[in-house]
XYZ file of C-alpha atoms in Angstrom:
735
model
C 5.594 -60.370 -8.774
C 6.813 -58.687 -12.273
C 8.501 -55.915 -10.387
C 10.044 -58.537 -8.041
C 11.664 -60.528 -11.008
C 13.411 -57.670 -12.214
C 14.674 -56.665 -9.297
C 16.171 -59.825 -8.442
C 17.361 -60.196 -12.075
C 19.092 -56.847 -11.623
C 20.795 -57.543 -8.362
C 22.269 -60.878 -9.814
C 23.565 -58.898 -12.814
C 25.043 -56.354 -10.529
C 26.467 -58.882 -7.986
C 29.854 -60.024 -9.594
C 30.944 -56.303 -9.626
C 29.756 -55.664 -5.878
C 30.356 -58.582 -3.678
C 33.711 -59.435 -4.745
C 36.535 -57.004 -2.933
C 37.955 -53.991 -5.180
C 40.860 -52.964 -5.173
C 42.232 -49.099 -6.739
C 40.373 -48.777 -10.090
C 42.174 -45.918 -11.431
C 44.463 -43.155 -11.497
C 46.792 -40.753 -13.267
C 50.591 -39.017 -12.467
C 50.749 -35.431 -13.301
C 53.634 -32.257 -12.948
C 53.772 -28.488 -13.149
C 57.181 -26.876 -13.155
C 56.987 -24.234 -10.379
C 60.247 -22.218 -11.497
C 63.765 -22.561 -11.029
C 65.580 -23.215 -7.621
C 69.169 -21.008 -6.311
C 71.427 -23.791 -7.663
C 69.753 -24.092 -11.232
C 67.370 -27.215 -10.297
C 64.041 -27.231 -11.724
C 60.974 -27.570 -8.884
C 58.242 -29.363 -10.045
C 54.758 -30.287 -8.051
C 54.156 -33.971 -8.452
C 50.360 -34.634 -8.072
C 49.137 -38.261 -8.127
C 45.432 -39.186 -8.245
C 44.343 -42.155 -7.348
C 40.515 -43.620 -7.657
C 39.251 -46.765 -5.246
C 36.063 -48.667 -4.766
C 34.687 -47.262 -1.249
C 32.590 -49.959 -0.685
C 35.252 -52.603 -0.736
C 35.296 -55.363 2.098
C 38.772 -56.676 1.662
C 40.438 -54.583 -0.861
C 43.297 -52.153 -0.667
C 42.721 -48.988 1.084
C 44.423 -45.953 -0.577
C 48.356 -46.024 0.692
C 49.389 -44.148 3.428
C 52.023 -43.059 2.426
C 52.119 -43.578 -1.529
C 55.526 -44.344 -2.221
C 56.697 -42.686 -5.773
C 59.989 -43.299 -7.476
C 61.588 -40.911 -9.935
C 64.782 -42.607 -12.401
C 66.713 -41.373 -14.661
C 66.653 -44.129 -17.528
C 66.653 -47.167 -15.457
C 69.222 -45.159 -12.755
C 67.060 -45.008 -9.540
C 67.290 -41.024 -8.596
C 64.708 -40.538 -5.592
C 62.445 -41.856 -3.844
C 59.341 -39.895 -2.616
C 56.993 -41.446 0.383
C 53.436 -39.177 0.476
C 51.244 -39.020 3.247
C 47.333 -39.455 2.744
C 45.480 -36.078 2.967
C 42.234 -35.544 2.657
C 39.154 -37.952 0.448
C 36.391 -37.561 -1.624
C 33.589 -39.132 -2.778
C 32.855 -39.457 -7.148
C 29.321 -37.642 -7.629
C 26.907 -40.360 -9.585
C 27.102 -39.926 -13.036
C 25.037 -41.603 -15.773
C 24.413 -41.395 -19.279
C 20.364 -40.974 -18.681
C 18.649 -39.836 -15.681
C 16.255 -42.485 -15.776
C 19.242 -44.615 -15.038
C 19.400 -45.726 -11.360
C 23.123 -46.741 -9.952
C 24.219 -50.128 -9.673
C 23.502 -51.385 -5.685
C 26.437 -50.578 -3.092
C 27.724 -48.261 -6.369
C 30.521 -45.849 -4.812
C 34.311 -44.536 -6.056
C 36.387 -42.220 -3.764
C 39.630 -39.957 -4.905
C 42.246 -38.525 -3.378
C 45.646 -36.533 -4.539
C 49.052 -36.804 -3.233
C 50.750 -33.730 -3.910
C 54.549 -32.614 -3.098
C 57.241 -30.478 -4.815
C 60.585 -32.294 -5.897
C 63.790 -30.697 -7.497
C 65.430 -32.060 -10.095
C 68.636 -30.887 -12.123
C 68.133 -30.861 -16.068
C 69.989 -33.975 -17.310
C 69.995 -35.844 -20.861
C 67.440 -38.731 -20.810
C 65.056 -36.433 -18.297
C 62.962 -38.458 -15.906
C 60.418 -40.913 -15.345
C 58.016 -40.684 -11.938
C 56.170 -43.950 -11.575
C 54.196 -45.080 -8.935
C 53.000 -49.008 -8.795
C 50.262 -50.850 -7.189
C 49.021 -54.246 -7.190
C 46.257 -55.764 -7.764
C 43.082 -55.260 -10.235
C 39.738 -56.221 -9.575
C 39.251 -59.877 -9.938
C 35.887 -59.648 -12.081
C 37.376 -57.351 -15.082
C 36.416 -58.905 -17.727
C 38.693 -57.321 -20.696
C 42.028 -58.737 -19.258
C 42.958 -62.410 -18.415
C 43.373 -63.252 -14.685
C 42.807 -60.005 -13.638
C 43.389 -59.846 -10.044
C 47.528 -60.909 -10.730
C 47.553 -57.634 -12.946
C 48.636 -54.683 -11.038
C 48.646 -51.085 -12.583
C 51.617 -48.841 -13.349
C 51.148 -44.811 -13.588
C 53.927 -42.791 -14.779
C 54.750 -39.383 -16.145
C 58.285 -38.299 -18.045
C 59.982 -35.046 -17.542
C 61.894 -34.353 -21.241
C 65.750 -34.569 -21.749
C 67.491 -31.665 -20.384
C 64.049 -29.174 -19.450
C 65.921 -26.127 -19.195
C 62.045 -24.869 -20.441
C 60.729 -26.082 -17.165
C 57.888 -28.254 -19.049
C 54.518 -28.739 -17.081
C 53.078 -32.108 -18.222
C 49.001 -32.451 -18.956
C 46.120 -33.657 -17.010
C 42.724 -34.551 -17.130
C 40.609 -32.435 -15.540
C 37.324 -34.356 -15.393
C 36.500 -36.993 -13.471
C 35.282 -40.059 -15.177
C 31.859 -41.353 -15.005
C 30.553 -43.783 -12.461
C 28.535 -46.088 -14.605
C 28.298 -46.487 -18.531
C 24.327 -48.085 -19.346
C 24.415 -50.853 -21.888
C 22.995 -50.510 -25.147
C 23.327 -46.788 -24.631
C 25.727 -44.408 -26.600
C 27.896 -42.213 -24.265
C 30.450 -39.299 -25.061
C 32.626 -38.347 -22.570
C 34.772 -35.203 -22.778
C 37.927 -36.900 -21.472
C 40.288 -34.203 -22.977
C 43.282 -32.838 -20.877
C 44.743 -29.367 -20.409
C 48.533 -28.596 -20.807
C 49.653 -25.854 -18.466
C 52.251 -24.993 -21.288
C 49.720 -24.963 -24.152
C 51.151 -27.477 -26.009
C 49.379 -29.487 -28.806
C 47.802 -32.465 -27.567
C 47.124 -35.857 -29.569
C 44.778 -38.591 -27.943
C 44.846 -42.260 -28.378
C 43.117 -45.435 -26.693
C 46.479 -47.412 -25.357
C 47.468 -50.033 -23.562
C 47.570 -49.894 -19.548
C 50.651 -51.022 -17.940
C 51.239 -53.832 -15.216
C 53.222 -53.211 -11.882
C 53.568 -54.528 -8.561
C 52.420 -58.124 -7.854
C 51.278 -61.001 -5.473
C 54.422 -61.713 -3.494
C 54.053 -61.051 0.081
C 57.406 -59.717 0.396
C 56.807 -56.211 2.080
C 58.184 -53.661 -0.508
C 59.343 -56.121 -2.998
C 59.248 -55.378 -6.710
C 56.499 -58.132 -6.944
C 54.843 -57.281 -4.159
C 51.657 -55.601 -3.879
C 53.512 -52.117 -3.181
C 57.007 -51.711 -4.676
C 59.169 -49.515 -2.575
C 60.751 -48.137 -4.528
C 58.654 -48.925 -7.993
C 60.478 -50.163 -10.607
C 62.224 -48.503 -13.603
C 61.077 -48.660 -17.171
C 60.310 -49.891 -19.575
C 57.150 -51.293 -18.232
C 55.410 -54.463 -18.998
C 51.790 -54.590 -20.656
C 48.778 -55.998 -19.170
C 47.385 -59.366 -20.865
C 44.164 -58.548 -22.788
C 41.175 -61.307 -23.310
C 40.929 -62.524 -26.334
C 38.925 -59.771 -28.765
C 40.299 -57.156 -26.243
C 43.054 -54.725 -26.539
C 44.414 -51.068 -25.449
C 42.912 -49.653 -28.939
C 39.577 -51.969 -28.560
C 38.888 -51.920 -25.003
C 35.450 -52.517 -25.189
C 32.618 -54.147 -26.905
C 30.253 -51.863 -28.531
C 28.241 -50.799 -31.689
C 30.133 -48.985 -32.557
C 33.296 -49.963 -30.225
C 34.984 -47.078 -28.120
C 36.683 -44.702 -29.976
C 38.445 -41.292 -29.146
C 38.902 -38.303 -31.216
C 42.715 -37.827 -31.634
C 42.263 -33.815 -31.409
C 39.540 -33.092 -28.995
C 39.774 -36.175 -26.574
C 35.719 -36.993 -26.639
C 35.340 -40.433 -26.096
C 32.656 -42.158 -27.638
C 31.137 -45.674 -27.003
C 27.677 -47.666 -27.376
C 28.462 -50.433 -24.818
C 27.187 -54.170 -25.425
C 28.586 -56.344 -22.798
C 28.187 -55.737 -18.565
C 31.216 -55.465 -17.116
C 34.612 -53.783 -15.676
C 36.454 -52.782 -18.154
C 39.843 -51.253 -18.354
C 40.342 -48.201 -20.363
C 43.440 -46.423 -20.579
C 43.615 -42.861 -22.654
C 47.541 -41.575 -23.728
C 47.540 -37.625 -24.509
C 50.587 -36.871 -26.610
C 52.421 -33.923 -25.584
C 53.851 -32.269 -28.759
C 55.610 -28.878 -29.039
C 57.349 -27.172 -31.997
C 56.788 -30.890 -33.901
C 58.953 -32.365 -31.156
C 56.926 -35.199 -29.059
C 58.009 -34.418 -25.254
C 56.141 -36.912 -23.643
C 52.740 -38.715 -23.160
C 50.599 -38.480 -20.147
C 48.096 -41.411 -19.325
C 44.983 -42.282 -17.189
C 44.182 -45.956 -16.268
C 40.836 -46.108 -15.137
C 38.127 -49.096 -14.896
C 34.985 -48.171 -16.512
C 31.718 -49.868 -15.420
C 28.947 -51.249 -17.801
C 25.770 -52.109 -16.382
C 22.545 -53.350 -17.542
C 20.535 -49.914 -16.639
C 17.000 -50.452 -15.681
C 15.591 -47.321 -17.320
C 11.953 -48.099 -16.916
C 12.337 -49.171 -13.313
C 13.558 -46.817 -10.831
C 11.379 -45.863 -8.496
C 11.515 -47.882 -5.192
C 9.785 -47.807 -1.535
C 12.135 -48.595 1.238
C 10.565 -52.077 2.350
C 8.991 -52.676 6.015
C 11.632 -55.798 6.503
C 14.670 -53.179 6.535
C 12.945 -50.902 9.489
C 11.407 -54.117 11.841
C 10.618 -51.556 14.690
C 7.881 -50.158 12.442
C 5.478 -53.057 12.553
C 4.433 -52.303 16.000
C 5.339 -48.672 16.478
C 1.600 -47.055 16.071
C -0.194 -45.264 13.556
C 3.001 -42.924 12.420
C 5.611 -44.631 10.046
C 8.328 -42.745 8.278
C 8.592 -43.902 4.792
C 12.026 -43.468 2.450
C 11.806 -43.099 -1.241
C 15.338 -45.022 -2.859
C 14.328 -43.501 -6.186
C 17.231 -41.648 -7.808
C 16.927 -38.863 -9.956
C 13.590 -37.920 -9.270
C 12.394 -33.753 -9.688
C 8.510 -35.068 -8.052
C 7.154 -37.564 -5.598
C 3.651 -38.306 -5.433
C 2.781 -40.672 -2.309
C -0.702 -42.208 -1.844
C -0.797 -43.841 1.151
C -4.658 -45.544 0.534
C -5.909 -44.863 3.770
C -9.541 -45.058 3.384
C -10.268 -43.112 7.046
C -8.348 -39.776 5.515
C -8.751 -40.191 1.838
C -8.505 -38.068 -0.655
C -5.735 -36.456 2.175
C -3.929 -39.710 2.133
C -1.480 -38.237 -0.171
C 2.470 -36.631 0.397
C 4.821 -34.891 -2.260
C 7.730 -34.887 -0.269
C 10.660 -37.409 -0.868
C 10.179 -38.961 2.395
C 7.249 -38.552 4.106
C 6.349 -39.374 7.808
C 2.289 -40.199 7.496
C -0.197 -40.870 10.647
C -2.583 -43.520 9.356
C -6.262 -43.376 10.813
C -6.478 -46.904 12.287
C -4.430 -50.055 12.416
C -4.295 -52.500 9.285
C -2.576 -53.422 6.390
C -2.150 -50.819 3.852
C -0.685 -51.176 0.098
C 1.373 -47.509 -0.188
C 2.255 -46.258 -4.040
C 4.807 -43.802 -4.995
C 5.003 -42.209 -8.469
C 8.652 -40.663 -9.338
C 9.101 -38.306 -12.301
C 12.475 -37.758 -13.099
C 11.848 -35.294 -15.918
C 12.883 -36.077 -19.999
C 9.786 -38.456 -19.695
C 10.933 -40.654 -16.974
C 8.158 -42.065 -14.722
C 7.569 -44.902 -12.604
C 5.360 -46.333 -9.703
C 5.973 -48.747 -7.047
C 4.091 -50.474 -4.746
C 5.134 -51.543 -0.839
C 2.691 -53.274 1.850
C 3.409 -51.751 5.336
C 1.404 -53.286 8.533
C 0.425 -50.555 10.867
C -0.112 -52.045 14.465
C -0.164 -50.339 17.738
C 2.726 -51.086 19.983
C 2.063 -53.855 22.571
C 2.374 -52.522 26.306
C 0.684 -55.110 28.950
C 0.470 -55.595 32.156
C -1.881 -56.621 35.150
C -3.472 -56.432 38.226
C -3.209 -58.752 41.283
C -7.010 -58.046 42.839
C -7.985 -59.544 46.484
C -6.086 -58.480 49.877
C -2.148 -58.999 50.164
C -2.705 -59.819 54.440
C -2.009 -62.866 55.846
C -3.635 -65.533 56.476
C -4.919 -64.784 53.309
C -2.681 -66.133 49.930
C -5.345 -66.361 47.193
C -5.676 -63.716 44.283
C -7.140 -63.055 41.037
C -4.714 -61.584 38.050
C -6.651 -58.987 35.400
C -4.551 -58.241 32.037
C -4.376 -54.523 31.379
C -2.755 -52.384 28.736
C -3.034 -52.446 25.159
C -6.564 -53.646 23.666
C -5.915 -57.163 21.992
C -7.676 -59.218 19.447
C -9.308 -62.583 19.961
C -6.466 -64.356 18.082
C -3.766 -63.060 20.613
C -1.611 -65.637 22.276
C -1.660 -64.759 26.233
C 0.872 -66.942 28.470
C 1.003 -66.569 32.328
C 3.961 -68.144 34.603
C 2.976 -67.805 38.205
C 5.702 -70.575 39.705
C 6.099 -73.694 41.436
C 4.595 -72.228 44.585
C 1.231 -71.222 42.984
C -1.759 -73.806 42.749
C -1.333 -73.462 38.962
C 1.973 -72.971 37.689
C 1.530 -71.744 33.907
C -2.165 -70.670 32.202
C -2.910 -69.764 28.622
C -5.683 -67.215 28.114
C -6.898 -63.892 29.449
C -8.533 -64.970 32.367
C -6.826 -67.181 34.661
C -8.383 -68.570 37.799
C -8.024 -67.645 41.479
C -4.360 -68.413 41.798
C -3.615 -69.584 45.576
C 0.189 -69.416 47.011
C 1.402 -71.757 49.901
C 4.169 -69.328 51.401
C 4.061 -65.320 51.594
C 6.504 -64.943 49.009
C 7.581 -63.047 47.098
C 6.495 -64.909 44.028
C 7.415 -63.615 40.579
C 4.367 -63.230 38.046
C 4.946 -63.043 34.435
C 2.663 -62.623 31.649
C 3.857 -62.574 27.772
C 1.514 -61.381 24.614
C 1.854 -61.989 21.145
C -0.375 -60.317 19.132
C -0.248 -59.589 15.206
C 3.414 -60.247 15.719
C 4.015 -57.525 18.209
C 5.246 -58.761 21.589
C 5.045 -57.693 25.269
C 5.596 -58.927 28.409
C 5.307 -57.969 31.837
C 6.392 -59.449 35.336
C 6.564 -58.565 39.146
C 6.511 -59.699 42.442
C 3.674 -60.827 44.666
C 4.174 -60.524 48.415
C 1.572 -60.900 51.165
C 2.457 -59.208 54.497
C 1.323 -59.102 58.087
C -1.513 -56.834 59.223
C -0.365 -53.245 60.237
C -0.904 -52.249 63.998
C -1.628 -48.516 64.426
C -1.265 -46.263 67.453
C 0.088 -42.592 67.931
C 1.325 -40.172 70.831
C 2.468 -36.728 71.756
C 5.308 -35.393 73.911
C 3.132 -33.321 76.210
C -0.257 -32.475 77.341
C 0.226 -29.180 78.360
C 2.798 -26.261 76.796
C 3.308 -23.064 77.323
C 2.754 -20.554 74.112
C 6.362 -20.827 71.908
C 6.916 -24.550 72.960
C 6.567 -27.000 70.433
C 4.988 -30.411 70.703
C 6.860 -33.471 68.881
C 4.104 -36.204 67.858
C 4.992 -39.489 67.129
C 3.658 -42.518 64.568
C 4.233 -45.467 66.582
C 2.294 -47.319 64.032
C 4.342 -50.911 62.234
C 3.386 -52.005 59.064
C 5.716 -54.246 56.906
C 5.127 -51.739 54.069
C 5.555 -47.722 53.776
C 2.959 -45.572 56.481
C 1.318 -42.859 55.048
C 0.485 -40.029 57.455
C -1.676 -37.057 57.800
C -1.849 -35.380 61.260
C -4.295 -32.418 62.232
C -3.040 -30.617 65.165
C -6.878 -29.240 66.037
C -5.909 -25.682 65.287
C -6.627 -25.923 61.300
C -3.120 -26.672 60.750
C -2.056 -30.455 59.260
C 1.437 -32.106 58.180
C 2.072 -35.480 56.170
C 5.243 -35.736 58.353
C 4.476 -39.058 60.174
C 6.652 -37.626 63.551
C 6.574 -33.960 63.402
C 7.225 -30.673 65.713
C 4.338 -28.345 66.003
C 4.251 -25.243 67.600
C 0.526 -23.630 68.194
C 0.127 -19.998 67.770
C -2.693 -19.306 70.607
C -3.635 -20.517 73.900
C -6.476 -23.169 74.352
C -7.220 -26.273 74.206
C -6.343 -28.772 71.149
C -7.461 -31.995 69.966
C -4.738 -33.802 67.897
C -5.718 -36.173 65.981
C -3.733 -38.682 63.157
C -4.983 -40.558 59.770
C -2.387 -43.783 59.050
C -2.801 -46.255 56.386
C -0.999 -48.444 53.735
C -1.171 -47.886 50.191
C 0.738 -51.107 48.977
C 1.003 -54.939 50.349
C -1.389 -55.377 52.840
C -3.411 -52.147 52.599
C -5.019 -50.709 55.639
C -6.038 -47.784 57.942
C -6.976 -46.109 61.049
C -7.642 -42.653 62.578
C -6.029 -41.858 65.812
C -7.573 -39.331 68.451
C -4.758 -38.040 70.929
C -5.624 -36.689 74.058
C -6.197 -32.866 74.500
C -3.232 -31.144 74.561
C -3.526 -27.069 76.692
C -1.505 -24.311 75.678
C -0.651 -22.121 78.617
C -0.061 -18.508 77.512
C 3.357 -17.096 77.852
C 4.519 -14.300 79.916
C 5.792 -10.972 78.553
C 9.100 -10.064 78.963
C 10.613 -6.149 77.773
C 13.823 -4.951 79.154
C 14.650 -1.140 78.599
C 18.067 0.541 79.644
C 19.426 4.297 78.896
C 21.693 5.127 78.003
C 23.262 2.458 76.705
C 26.761 3.846 76.564
C 27.936 6.086 79.656
C 31.397 7.196 80.831
C 33.125 5.680 83.925
C 32.705 9.434 85.348
C 29.075 9.130 85.079
C 28.250 5.265 84.905
C 24.764 5.297 86.220
C 21.538 3.283 83.804
C 18.637 3.086 84.267
C 17.045 -0.355 84.029
C 13.028 -0.439 82.715
C 10.593 -3.209 82.847
C 8.257 -2.127 80.157
C 6.359 -5.481 79.991
C 2.730 -5.412 79.866
C 1.416 -9.134 81.465
C -2.169 -9.546 82.105
C -1.789 -12.933 84.587
C 0.089 -13.142 87.696
C 3.837 -12.777 86.798
C 7.131 -12.369 88.805
C 9.951 -10.476 87.049
C 13.326 -10.381 87.956
C 16.783 -8.460 87.101
C 19.740 -9.969 86.648
C 22.755 -7.729 85.753
C 26.466 -9.473 84.719
C 28.238 -7.806 87.777
C 26.206 -10.122 89.848
C 23.501 -7.680 90.657
C 19.963 -9.474 91.163
C 17.077 -7.898 91.382
C 14.059 -9.538 92.811
C 10.330 -8.749 92.114
C 11.446 -6.059 89.598
C 8.208 -4.056 88.575
C 8.869 -0.858 87.331
C 12.699 0.729 87.210
C 15.854 0.834 88.535
C 19.385 3.012 88.661
C 22.073 0.845 89.120
C 25.684 2.754 88.817
C 28.765 0.213 87.418
C 32.107 0.060 89.577
C 34.421 -0.477 86.418
C 34.719 -0.157 82.846
C 33.318 -2.854 80.315
C 30.160 -4.181 78.813
C 27.466 -5.770 80.954
C 24.824 -7.780 80.005
C 21.070 -7.221 82.032
C 18.621 -10.090 81.566
C 14.648 -9.815 82.716
C 12.836 -12.816 83.506
C 9.540 -13.348 83.658
C 7.424 -16.213 84.974
C 3.686 -16.561 85.177
C 1.181 -18.604 87.306
C 1.646 -21.397 85.102
C 5.307 -21.546 84.806
C 5.793 -20.247 81.488
C 8.823 -17.797 81.188
C 10.227 -15.206 79.102
C 13.589 -13.432 78.734
C 14.412 -10.536 77.301
C 18.131 -9.026 77.893
C 20.101 -5.891 77.000
C 23.658 -4.709 76.679
C 25.189 -1.863 78.079
C 28.610 -0.463 77.658
C 30.758 1.368 80.334
C 33.707 2.965 78.589
C 36.821 5.113 80.074
C 36.745 8.549 80.282
C 38.544 10.193 76.946
C 41.789 12.232 78.180
C 45.032 12.968 76.817
C 47.618 14.458 78.735
C 51.239 15.632 77.335
C 54.094 17.338 79.195
C 55.888 20.224 77.575
C 59.199 19.576 79.033
C 61.745 16.991 80.680
C 65.325 16.733 81.600
C 66.855 13.697 80.189
C 70.244 14.238 82.405
C 69.876 10.634 84.302
C 68.728 12.422 88.009
C 65.660 9.990 88.084
C 63.737 13.370 88.063
C 61.724 13.706 84.947
C 64.202 12.006 82.770
C 61.061 10.905 79.932
C 58.802 12.382 78.150
C 55.611 10.465 79.018
C 52.303 10.755 77.315
C 48.921 9.504 79.219
C 45.888 8.874 77.627
C 42.735 6.870 78.616
C 39.835 5.996 76.584
C 41.645 5.185 73.607
C 41.334 1.996 70.858
C 44.433 3.176 69.372
C 47.717 5.377 69.648
C 50.528 6.777 67.629
C 53.102 9.636 68.291
C 55.867 11.123 66.495
C 58.792 13.394 67.565
C 60.831 15.589 64.916
C 63.334 17.400 65.289
C 63.865 21.157 64.069
C 64.803 19.706 60.395
C 61.309 17.636 60.327
C 63.373 13.940 60.762
C 61.602 11.604 62.615
C 63.815 10.739 66.114
C 61.248 9.182 67.919
C 58.027 6.914 67.009
C 55.388 4.704 68.680
C 52.175 3.240 69.140
C 52.390 2.345 72.661
C 50.791 4.795 74.960
C 53.045 3.453 77.582
C 56.109 3.842 76.294
C 58.134 6.963 76.853
C 60.696 8.984 75.068
C 63.908 9.254 76.882
C 65.680 11.754 74.968
C 67.696 9.519 72.628
C 67.769 8.825 68.940
C 69.598 5.835 67.505
C 71.004 5.074 71.172
C 72.794 8.362 71.298
C 71.321 11.625 73.397
C 70.253 14.523 71.399
C 70.978 17.906 72.070
C 68.861 20.331 74.177
C 66.449 22.219 72.376
C 62.984 22.365 71.149
C 61.497 19.408 69.500
C 57.927 18.535 67.776
C 55.459 16.135 68.406
C 52.283 15.130 66.776
C 49.754 12.273 68.433
C 46.935 10.433 66.981
C 44.629 8.463 68.833
C 41.295 7.064 68.274
C 38.794 6.618 71.069
C 35.934 3.977 72.288
C 33.575 6.016 70.133
C 35.426 5.766 67.035
C 36.350 9.711 67.194
C 40.138 10.846 66.005
C 41.830 13.252 68.362
C 45.058 14.961 66.639
C 47.387 16.715 69.334
C 50.474 18.839 68.076
C 53.303 20.723 69.975
C 56.309 21.687 71.515
C 58.686 19.745 73.712
C 61.419 21.409 75.488
C 64.329 19.291 75.987
C 66.606 20.316 79.045
C 69.435 19.183 80.374
């Protein structure tokens, strides 16, 4: 109980700093000279760094873009609109490793970077960014949420030396602990090696709460206003030089930038550090960082925390395995004790976030011991309930076959304690619409249904429910049949389950030859002749459950004849077109065979062989039909090819004189599937070409007669057997 009171006290202290919306919490503006442009201007890389609270629900986000103004004294020179780039979380740091962070502590930061070109001018430049408003819970300002912030940097007058401003390299600390001394290296780095002198200085106000977008007193002035800038209003007892109450108060070493404080008051404080930039005894400018430091009443002895089970309610009824999470900070070792008698002394773990499986259900007081080093140790306890998930269902016992409509319901699933609450809902059509308890009486329904039945169970805070429909059905009727009682071997028999039921039927056929099938309407092919007695077992598995075994009439399977036809040769020339057909069947029963040839020839009672001479070329099919004494048939077929004789006749001379006698050079071919002829003159030029054997040469080229003489030809032809034939020779053209 003491630990719970302390936790509540800590939350109450921190609540003002975490529940009210935050805005921007700090920033600085710096620049680095990158050289001289061709026109004599100086090139400056400008960097704006901003910090904001990332847990702010209604606070201002990072500006996108951030509006920066550049002035020469009070004369406006240039407006910069810098887009938002990447953002980063500020790492947690505290004055002591024993100090946990305040709840919801989260600071993020970003940098806007661009390069500007400016000529050296008298009076130099002021670069400025303004944003309103500050956090309403700041304690060292009056009306802090009416005060904005101004971040600025100055470029010296007539900056021909190309000056770079200082910049603070270290991020500010996330929190300070009340009544704990703290030293923070708040030094800056100057790229030019100028001397730096540090002071605590006044924070500047900027912007306002007007709702005119971009106006000078709006949250984001566009452009920001020129100097000089007003100072924020400090609360009584506070100032820029004394921004935080402490014993001693906050100070900064003017030469090293070491910031020291022993804060005595919780809250958020605006602190501004100025780094004066000196060169050869001349003050070049003042670099500033404005930041809100949070002072927190760090409870250094209480930092071990176990995630409470109420934050993960799904674990209350999740079974024996539970994930645990340590909310502790800065720990270097963990010791968990789950106080599980069924596993002791092995009921421990040494990792940050263990997953533990308990030996049984129950209530366990889990302990966590944290060691953060440097003598920082703490112990925390949390109570966890371990319960099995509830998974219940019911079974309806009794027949669902009409005319019966009465059932006994039995609860199944996870075992329940005697204190479990069980509610049954049977509906208005039942003899009892509602029942409380584990075993309801027999329920009678007044119609076939369907009836929705529901059960709800609660045990140890775990809940489960299950519902299902109850339906009563007419009893099924069973019958079966086959498509034939006698078949030839190789013919299929179609079997039919002709049973009728209101729920799915399950079938198991036995065809009498050792083969079975679970199809309800299968087709079966018997492999041997004989007598077979098929049977069917058919039943319902749900609804009105019933079954039957049906025996069908015997099926006789007759032997089929053999039909084997042979033909030789399969290819023959039309000059020798005789093919010998042979019946090579071997049948043991009375069988008649007939031969059918596709040229119209029919040979009845074909038993041995038959020689057939074809009258024309082509492909022919011969079919052998065999029919036995049972009327069973068998067929076999062969295809033979009678191809034309292969010939090529080429004359050696022709006289294209127009007398009608031997006027064309004609080549005669038979038995060819492709043909090409080329004719050349004595210089090798092609003067005639054709792939049509019926096209002859008339002794002309390009419609003009060629002179008498000798010409060469090349003929390429492929016959029906795929053989290439090449003929070369001379042609005598005579006039």
